[in-house]
Short mmCIF file of C-alpha atoms in Angstrom, two decimals:
data_model
loop_
_atom_site.label_atom_id
_atom_site.label_comp_id
_atom_site.label_asym_id
_atom_site.label_seq_id
_atom_site.Cartn_x
_atom_site.Cartn_y
_atom_site.Cartn_z
CA MET X 312 35.87 32.61 16.39
CA SER X 313 33.02 33.61 14.11
CA SER X 314 30.66 31.22 15.86
CA THR X 315 31.56 32.78 19.22
CA ALA X 316 30.74 36.22 17.83
CA ARG X 317 27.44 34.84 16.52
CA ASP X 318 26.53 33.09 19.76
CA HIS X 319 27.22 36.08 22.02
CA GLY X 320 26.21 39.01 19.80
CA ALA X 321 23.03 39.71 21.76
CA SER X 322 24.08 38.76 25.29
CA TYR X 323 27.64 40.16 25.29
CA PRO X 324 27.84 42.49 22.29
CA ASP X 325 31.12 44.24 23.18
CA PHE X 326 32.84 40.88 23.63
CA ALA X 327 31.28 39.49 20.46
CA LEU X 328 32.29 42.44 18.29
CA GLY X 329 35.86 42.14 19.59
CA VAL X 330 35.91 38.46 18.72
CA GLY X 331 34.46 39.16 15.26
CA LEU X 332 37.12 41.79 14.56
CA ALA X 333 39.82 39.44 15.86
CA ALA X 334 38.55 36.76 13.48
CA LEU X 335 38.91 39.20 10.59
CA ARG X 336 42.44 40.11 11.68
CA TRP X 337 43.44 36.42 11.81
CA ILE X 338 41.85 35.77 8.43
CA SER X 339 43.72 38.78 7.05
CA ALA X 340 46.97 37.40 8.47
CA GLY X 341 46.43 34.21 6.50
CA TYR X 342 45.23 31.89 9.23
CA GLY X 343 42.46 29.43 8.50
CA CYS X 344 42.00 26.51 6.15
CA GLU X 345 40.38 26.85 2.76
CA LEU X 346 38.85 30.23 3.47
CA THR X 347 36.08 31.48 1.24
CA GLY X 348 34.28 34.77 0.86
CA SER X 349 31.56 33.26 3.02
CA ASP X 350 33.96 32.97 5.97
CA VAL X 351 34.89 36.63 5.64
CA PHE X 352 31.24 37.66 5.18
CA MET X 353 30.14 35.74 8.29
CA ALA X 354 32.91 37.13 10.52
CA ALA X 355 32.20 40.69 9.39
CA GLY X 356 28.44 40.22 9.64
CA TYR X 357 28.56 38.88 13.18
CA ALA X 358 30.90 41.70 14.27
CA ILE X 359 28.54 44.28 12.75
CA GLU X 360 25.47 42.68 14.31
CA ALA X 361 27.14 42.72 17.73
CA ALA X 362 28.26 46.31 17.17
CA ARG X 363 24.68 47.33 16.43
CA ASN X 364 23.60 45.68 19.67
CA ALA X 365 26.33 47.61 21.50
CA GLY X 366 25.45 50.91 19.80
CA ARG X 367 28.84 51.00 18.04
CA ALA X 368 27.90 50.12 14.45
CA ASP X 369 29.43 53.19 12.80
CA GLU X 370 32.76 52.66 14.55
CA VAL X 371 32.98 48.96 13.67
CA ILE X 372 31.83 49.40 10.07
CA ASN X 373 34.52 52.03 9.58
CA ARG X 374 37.14 49.74 11.15
CA ILE X 375 36.18 46.89 8.83
CA ARG X 376 36.27 49.20 5.81
CA ALA X 377 39.75 50.35 6.87
CA MET X 378 40.91 46.72 7.21
CA ILE X 379 39.61 45.93 3.72
CA ALA X 380 41.24 49.03 2.24
CA GLU X 381 44.56 48.26 3.92
CA GLU X 382 44.52 44.70 2.66
CA GLY X 383 43.48 45.79 -0.82
CA SER X 384 46.51 48.06 -1.02
CA ARG X 385 48.89 45.11 -0.51
CA THR X 386 50.34 43.39 -3.54
CA GLY X 387 48.05 40.50 -4.38
CA GLY X 388 45.40 41.63 -1.90
CA GLY X 389 44.22 39.10 0.66
CA PRO X 390 41.18 37.29 1.99
CA LEU X 391 39.33 40.38 3.18
CA VAL X 392 39.10 41.76 -0.33
CA MET X 393 36.57 38.96 -0.93
CA PHE X 394 34.17 41.06 1.15
CA PRO X 395 33.19 44.11 -0.89
CA GLY X 396 33.00 47.18 1.34
CA LYS X 397 29.73 48.31 -0.22
CA ASP X 398 28.05 45.22 1.30
CA ILE X 399 28.87 46.29 4.84
CA GLY X 400 25.95 48.68 5.04
CA PRO X 401 25.43 52.35 5.70
CA VAL X 402 27.40 54.22 8.29
#
């Protein structure tokens, strides 16, 4: 899913940001093999890049921060906590 967000971020930014956010939701739900912080970083980065192209960066950055905060509040955290919110960028 991350590669789809990457490939369509400029040509279909609304679609690409939706795919990037969906990738983060699936990662958060525990789907994926041998996930690393890099996988989370790429999915978030491609979603944010597409959001900037769509003029929706603030909205998407805030949604990603909320996803990270929600996951961080769960016992044991989850994969999204590998992506520090401060690295998302300014809102």
